[in-house]
Short mmCIF file of C-alpha atoms in Angstrom, two decimals:
data_model
loop_
_atom_site.label_atom_id
_atom_site.label_comp_id
_atom_site.label_asym_id
_atom_site.label_seq_id
_atom_site.Cartn_x
_atom_site.Cartn_y
_atom_site.Cartn_z
CA MET A 333 0.01 0.00 0.00
CA TYR A 334 1.47 3.33 -0.98
CA ASP A 335 1.99 6.23 1.32
CA CYS A 336 -1.16 8.30 2.06
CA PHE A 337 0.80 11.52 2.31
CA MET A 338 2.30 11.06 -1.18
CA GLU A 339 -1.16 10.03 -2.48
CA LYS A 340 -2.61 13.41 -1.34
CA LEU A 341 0.26 15.27 -3.04
CA VAL A 342 -0.41 13.47 -6.36
CA TYR A 343 -4.15 14.05 -6.14
CA GLN A 344 -3.42 17.77 -5.52
CA MET A 345 -1.91 17.90 -9.03
CA PHE A 346 -5.28 17.11 -10.70
CA ILE A 347 -8.28 19.18 -11.62
CA LEU A 348 -11.21 16.99 -12.76
CA GLY A 349 -14.76 17.38 -14.06
CA CYS A 350 -17.40 17.55 -11.37
CA GLN A 351 -18.99 14.05 -11.57
CA ASN A 352 -18.14 11.03 -9.45
CA LEU A 353 -15.75 12.92 -7.20
CA ASP A 354 -16.52 11.83 -3.63
CA GLU A 355 -13.54 9.45 -3.27
CA ALA A 356 -11.13 11.78 -5.09
CA LEU A 357 -12.11 14.67 -2.86
CA LYS A 358 -11.42 12.53 0.20
CA LYS A 359 -8.00 11.71 -1.14
CA GLY A 360 -6.97 15.35 -1.65
CA LEU A 361 -8.12 16.28 -5.18
CA GLY A 362 -6.55 19.58 -6.22
CA GLY A 363 -9.51 21.09 -8.03
CA VAL A 364 -12.68 20.78 -10.02
CA ILE A 365 -13.54 22.25 -13.45
CA PHE A 366 -17.09 23.15 -14.48
CA PHE A 367 -18.51 23.09 -18.02
CA THR A 368 -21.77 24.32 -19.56
CA LYS A 369 -23.50 21.02 -18.98
CA ASP A 370 -22.88 21.47 -15.18
CA ILE A 371 -24.52 24.88 -14.94
CA THR A 372 -28.27 24.74 -15.48
CA ASP A 373 -29.41 27.35 -12.99
CA GLU A 374 -27.75 29.57 -10.38
CA MET A 375 -29.06 27.95 -7.26
CA SER A 376 -28.16 24.38 -8.25
CA PHE A 377 -24.71 25.51 -9.38
CA LYS A 378 -24.07 27.24 -6.01
CA ASN A 379 -25.33 24.11 -4.23
CA LEU A 380 -23.04 21.90 -6.33
CA ILE A 381 -20.03 24.01 -5.36
CA ARG A 382 -20.95 24.01 -1.70
CA ASN A 383 -21.36 20.25 -1.80
CA ILE A 384 -17.92 19.84 -3.38
CA LYS A 385 -16.30 22.09 -0.76
CA SER A 386 -17.93 20.24 2.08
CA LYS A 387 -16.54 16.85 0.94
CA ALA A 388 -12.97 18.05 0.14
CA VAL A 389 -10.23 17.26 2.70
CA ILE A 390 -8.09 19.92 1.06
CA SER A 391 -9.76 23.11 -0.23
CA PRO A 392 -9.89 22.73 -4.03
CA PHE A 393 -9.45 25.13 -6.94
CA LEU A 394 -12.94 25.61 -8.33
CA SER A 395 -12.29 26.43 -11.94
CA ILE A 396 -13.98 27.42 -15.16
CA ASP A 397 -13.20 28.71 -18.70
CA GLN A 398 -14.95 32.08 -18.74
CA GLU A 399 -13.24 34.22 -21.37
CA GLY A 400 -16.31 35.99 -22.71
CA GLY A 401 -17.86 35.27 -26.13
CA ARG A 402 -17.47 31.79 -27.64
CA VAL A 403 -15.87 30.30 -24.52
CA GLU A 404 -18.34 31.12 -21.72
CA ARG A 405 -19.71 28.30 -19.58
CA THR A 406 -22.72 30.17 -18.09
CA GLU A 407 -24.72 30.36 -21.35
CA ASN A 408 -27.60 28.34 -19.83
CA ILE A 409 -28.21 30.94 -17.15
CA ARG A 410 -27.22 34.23 -18.82
CA PRO A 411 -26.69 35.72 -22.31
CA LYS A 412 -23.12 35.50 -23.72
CA ARG A 413 -20.93 38.56 -23.62
CA LEU A 414 -18.46 39.90 -26.17
CA SER A 415 -15.49 37.83 -27.09
CA ALA A 416 -12.04 38.97 -25.85
CA ARG A 417 -11.11 40.71 -29.09
CA TYR A 418 -14.31 42.72 -29.43
CA ALA A 419 -14.51 43.60 -25.75
CA PHE A 420 -10.94 44.92 -26.06
CA GLN A 421 -11.66 46.79 -29.28
CA GLU A 422 -14.84 48.38 -27.90
CA GLY A 423 -13.15 49.52 -24.75
CA VAL A 424 -15.38 47.46 -22.43
CA LEU A 425 -12.89 44.71 -21.43
CA LYS A 426 -12.42 46.12 -17.93
CA SER A 427 -16.09 46.44 -17.10
CA GLN A 428 -16.93 43.09 -18.72
CA THR A 429 -14.18 41.22 -16.91
CA GLU A 430 -15.15 42.80 -13.56
CA GLU A 431 -18.72 41.66 -14.23
CA ILE A 432 -17.56 38.15 -15.06
CA SER A 433 -15.33 38.02 -12.01
CA ARG A 434 -17.95 39.31 -9.66
CA GLU A 435 -20.42 36.63 -10.83
CA LEU A 436 -17.88 33.86 -10.60
CA ALA A 437 -16.98 34.89 -7.03
CA GLU A 438 -20.66 34.89 -6.13
CA TYR A 439 -21.01 31.31 -7.46
CA GLY A 440 -17.98 30.20 -5.43
CA ILE A 441 -15.50 29.93 -8.24
CA ASN A 442 -11.86 30.95 -7.47
CA LEU A 443 -9.92 30.16 -10.68
CA ASN A 444 -10.64 31.25 -14.25
CA PHE A 445 -8.67 29.75 -17.12
CA ALA A 446 -8.40 33.08 -18.86
CA PRO A 447 -7.23 35.29 -20.52
CA CYS A 448 -5.77 33.96 -23.76
CA ALA A 449 -2.28 35.34 -24.15
CA ASP A 450 -2.19 34.04 -27.74
CA VAL A 451 -1.23 36.42 -30.55
CA ASN A 452 -3.55 35.40 -33.36
CA THR A 453 -1.17 35.82 -36.32
CA ASN A 454 -2.87 33.16 -38.48
CA PRO A 455 -6.15 34.43 -39.87
CA ASN A 456 -7.14 30.86 -40.55
CA ASN A 457 -6.64 29.74 -36.98
CA PRO A 458 -9.57 27.31 -36.29
CA ILE A 459 -9.50 27.57 -32.51
CA ILE A 460 -8.23 30.93 -31.28
CA GLY A 461 -9.46 33.70 -33.51
CA GLU A 462 -11.54 36.26 -31.60
CA ARG A 463 -10.55 34.59 -28.32
CA ALA A 464 -7.22 36.52 -28.65
CA PHE A 465 -7.16 40.18 -27.93
CA SER A 466 -5.23 40.91 -31.10
CA ASP A 467 -2.67 39.85 -33.73
CA ASN A 468 -0.30 42.39 -32.21
CA PRO A 469 1.68 41.28 -29.13
CA GLU A 470 1.67 44.77 -27.59
CA LYS A 471 -2.10 44.89 -27.71
CA VAL A 472 -2.33 41.36 -26.29
CA ILE A 473 -0.18 42.50 -23.38
CA GLU A 474 -2.57 45.46 -22.81
CA GLY A 475 -5.51 43.07 -22.76
CA ILE A 476 -3.78 40.75 -20.29
CA LYS A 477 -3.03 43.65 -17.98
CA ILE A 478 -6.76 44.74 -17.98
CA PHE A 479 -8.14 41.25 -17.59
CA THR A 480 -5.84 40.08 -14.83
CA LYS A 481 -6.29 43.18 -12.77
CA ALA A 482 -10.10 42.90 -13.02
CA SER A 483 -9.98 39.28 -12.04
CA ARG A 484 -7.84 39.75 -9.02
CA LYS A 485 -10.08 42.59 -7.78
CA PHE A 486 -12.78 40.00 -7.07
CA GLY A 487 -10.47 37.24 -5.79
CA ILE A 488 -10.44 35.27 -9.04
CA ILE A 489 -7.14 33.70 -9.96
CA PRO A 490 -6.29 34.43 -13.61
CA CYS A 491 -4.51 31.84 -15.75
CA VAL A 492 -2.91 32.95 -19.01
CA LYS A 493 -2.98 30.43 -21.91
CA HIS A 494 -1.95 28.76 -24.20
CA TYR A 495 1.88 28.78 -23.66
CA PRO A 496 4.02 29.08 -25.78
CA GLY A 497 1.32 30.60 -28.03
CA HIS A 498 -1.43 29.01 -30.11
CA GLY A 499 -1.94 31.98 -32.39
CA ASP A 500 -0.05 30.76 -35.38
CA ALA A 501 -1.67 27.29 -35.46
CA ASP A 502 -3.68 26.06 -38.48
CA LYS A 503 -5.18 23.14 -36.60
CA ASP A 504 -7.30 22.61 -33.53
CA SER A 505 -5.42 20.84 -30.65
CA HIS A 506 -8.70 19.31 -29.50
CA LEU A 507 -8.63 17.21 -32.68
CA THR A 508 -4.90 16.77 -33.47
CA LEU A 509 -1.44 18.00 -32.66
CA PRO A 510 -0.77 21.39 -34.33
CA ILE A 511 2.76 22.20 -35.43
CA ILE A 512 4.27 25.67 -34.96
CA ASP A 513 7.27 25.86 -37.25
CA LEU A 514 8.80 29.19 -36.29
CA PRO A 515 12.38 29.97 -35.17
CA ILE A 516 12.84 30.83 -31.45
CA GLU A 517 13.61 34.40 -32.35
CA GLN A 518 10.14 34.85 -34.02
CA MET A 519 8.47 33.01 -31.10
CA GLU A 520 10.16 35.29 -28.58
CA LYS A 521 9.42 38.51 -30.57
CA THR A 522 5.74 37.68 -31.08
CA HIS A 523 4.19 34.71 -29.33
CA ILE A 524 6.20 34.33 -26.11
CA LYS A 525 6.31 38.05 -25.52
CA PRO A 526 2.89 38.28 -23.72
CA PHE A 527 3.84 35.27 -21.50
CA LYS A 528 7.08 37.09 -20.60
CA TYR A 529 5.03 40.13 -19.66
CA ALA A 530 2.75 37.96 -17.57
CA VAL A 531 5.67 36.28 -15.82
CA ASP A 532 7.36 39.64 -15.13
CA ASN A 533 4.08 40.80 -13.55
CA ASN A 534 3.65 37.82 -11.28
CA ILE A 535 0.98 35.81 -13.09
CA GLU A 536 -0.42 33.20 -10.80
CA MET A 537 -0.81 30.35 -13.32
CA ILE A 538 0.07 29.50 -16.88
CA MET A 539 -1.58 26.85 -19.07
CA ALA A 540 0.66 24.90 -21.39
CA ALA A 541 -0.67 24.03 -24.85
CA HIS A 542 -0.81 20.73 -26.66
CA LEU A 543 1.06 21.87 -29.78
CA HIS A 544 4.52 20.96 -31.15
CA CYS A 545 6.95 23.82 -31.46
CA THR A 546 9.92 22.98 -33.64
CA CYS A 547 12.00 25.65 -31.95
CA PHE A 548 11.92 23.54 -28.71
CA ASP A 549 11.95 19.97 -30.03
CA ASN A 550 13.04 18.25 -33.17
CA ASP A 551 11.06 15.18 -32.30
CA THR A 552 7.26 15.65 -32.45
CA LYS A 553 6.17 16.37 -28.91
CA PRO A 554 3.53 18.62 -27.30
CA ALA A 555 4.97 21.68 -25.60
CA SER A 556 2.93 20.68 -22.57
CA LEU A 557 5.04 17.58 -22.10
CA SER A 558 8.36 19.03 -23.29
CA SER A 559 11.14 19.61 -20.83
CA ASN A 560 12.58 22.10 -23.28
CA ALA A 561 9.40 24.16 -23.64
CA VAL A 562 8.49 24.03 -19.95
CA GLY A 563 12.16 24.51 -19.03
CA TYR A 564 12.22 27.71 -21.14
CA LEU A 565 9.42 29.03 -19.04
CA ARG A 566 11.12 28.09 -15.79
CA ASN A 567 14.72 28.85 -16.69
CA ASN A 568 14.75 31.54 -19.39
CA LEU A 569 11.68 33.44 -18.15
CA GLY A 570 12.25 32.68 -14.49
CA TYR A 571 8.72 31.52 -13.80
CA ASP A 572 8.12 29.72 -10.47
CA GLY A 573 4.36 29.78 -10.35
CA VAL A 574 1.91 27.02 -11.17
CA ILE A 575 2.04 25.53 -14.72
CA ILE A 576 -1.01 23.53 -15.67
CA SER A 577 -1.76 21.43 -18.70
CA ASP A 578 -4.58 22.05 -21.09
CA ASP A 579 -7.23 19.37 -21.00
CA MET A 580 -5.49 16.04 -21.15
CA VAL A 581 -8.27 14.33 -23.07
CA MET A 582 -7.52 16.48 -26.11
CA LYS A 583 -6.24 14.60 -29.14
CA GLY A 584 -3.15 16.75 -29.29
CA VAL A 585 -1.75 14.95 -26.26
CA GLN A 586 -3.27 11.51 -26.50
CA LEU A 587 -0.52 10.01 -28.63
CA TYR A 588 1.13 8.67 -25.48
CA GLY A 589 -1.84 7.55 -23.47
CA SER A 590 -2.90 9.38 -20.29
CA LEU A 591 -0.55 7.69 -17.81
CA GLU A 592 2.65 8.10 -19.86
CA ALA A 593 1.60 11.67 -20.72
CA CYS A 594 1.26 12.47 -17.03
CA ILE A 595 4.63 11.04 -16.20
CA MET A 596 6.21 13.03 -19.05
CA GLY A 597 4.47 16.15 -17.87
CA ILE A 598 5.75 15.79 -14.30
CA LYS A 599 9.26 15.14 -15.55
CA ALA A 600 8.96 18.21 -17.83
CA GLY A 601 7.96 20.45 -14.93
CA LEU A 602 4.18 20.63 -15.08
CA ASP A 603 2.52 21.15 -11.65
CA MET A 604 -1.10 20.26 -12.52
CA PHE A 605 -3.21 18.39 -15.04
CA ILE A 606 -6.79 19.03 -16.22
CA PHE A 607 -8.99 16.09 -17.10
CA ARG A 608 -12.54 17.08 -18.06
CA ASN A 609 -13.59 13.53 -17.30
CA SER A 610 -13.80 12.20 -13.73
CA ASP A 611 -14.89 8.72 -14.81
CA ASN A 612 -13.50 5.50 -13.37
CA GLU A 613 -10.78 5.33 -16.07
CA THR A 614 -9.46 8.74 -14.99
CA LEU A 615 -9.61 7.88 -11.27
CA GLU A 616 -7.76 4.60 -11.94
CA LEU A 617 -5.13 6.56 -13.81
CA ILE A 618 -4.44 8.71 -10.77
CA GLU A 619 -4.25 5.60 -8.53
CA GLU A 620 -1.82 4.03 -10.93
CA LEU A 621 0.26 7.21 -11.02
CA CYS A 622 0.35 7.23 -7.22
CA GLN A 623 1.88 3.76 -7.19
CA ILE A 624 4.49 4.75 -9.77
CA VAL A 625 5.49 7.93 -7.88
CA GLU A 626 5.80 5.94 -4.66
CA LYS A 627 8.63 3.93 -6.18
CA ASP A 628 10.42 6.75 -8.04
CA ASN A 629 12.39 9.26 -5.97
CA ASP A 630 12.90 11.65 -8.87
CA LEU A 631 9.16 11.84 -9.48
CA GLN A 632 8.55 12.30 -5.77
CA GLN A 633 10.88 15.33 -5.68
CA LYS A 634 9.00 16.84 -8.71
CA VAL A 635 5.65 16.21 -6.94
CA LEU A 636 6.87 17.87 -3.75
CA LYS A 637 8.09 20.95 -5.64
CA SER A 638 4.79 21.21 -7.54
CA ASN A 639 2.86 20.97 -4.28
CA GLU A 640 4.94 23.82 -2.89
CA ARG A 641 3.77 26.02 -5.78
CA ILE A 642 0.16 24.86 -5.50
CA SER A 643 0.05 25.47 -1.72
CA ARG A 644 1.63 28.89 -2.13
CA LEU A 645 -1.03 29.94 -4.63
CA LYS A 646 -3.85 28.58 -2.55
CA CYS A 647 -2.57 30.38 0.48
CA LYS A 648 -2.26 33.63 -1.42
CA TYR A 649 -5.96 33.48 -2.34
CA ASN A 650 -7.07 32.05 1.04
CA ILE A 651 -8.30 28.78 -0.54
#
């Protein structure tokens, strides 16, 4: 039987969908993510969150993707707002983000996977588009500044995404692994620049994307699992906050299978993983990972370091 302390630390590294969670919450699950299907009316949503909090042995991140526009999970209970690009262009990004953040705080949410720090340089980008503030990195930085300040005002943790930049992609990472074939100089000048700004201004969390960047790896590998890509964020940009994966059920990362992908992610320097599913298969995956970590000292050290970052962020926001 593996160590219960280490088990809790491994569970802290996961954010799961909100179904079938009782056992995981008792074992120290790090967080929960909510989607449109989970939010049918305000009262039941608030009750769902209260129920989750009451069963958790360690206070969880309660998270959502609430960017505005196309990616807004509360569409069953309120009209959608402007997308990030149009809210920014119309000069209402501050007021809209404050409204979003106030509502999220009232529901009990404490983490928003937004804003997009992507610079949408590819007009045929099938997944980012108007989710990005602009195709100009300086304007994206301005949007990040407005959005993160408005989020923090209401106690909502902002998470910039999708490092190292999804804006030049011509494919959707939900469906396949996009390839970004740009030299590092171009990545730094355009796509990494907003993430550097975010790091320099103490961003709480960064989401790593499931896309292959040739400037980091010759072999085809998602940046989210790449020690070179994640290492650049840690070592070159000096980031010591929480790095979380994009959803691990996306096709862009499923080449390896979930267990091997999680091991690769931990070795690369990821602190947390999102799985939109909380089915038996996902829960068994975490149990299997616990057993592997228990026998691997190097993985244990990585898990301990990630938990330091997770705990530090939770303490900062009184979670």
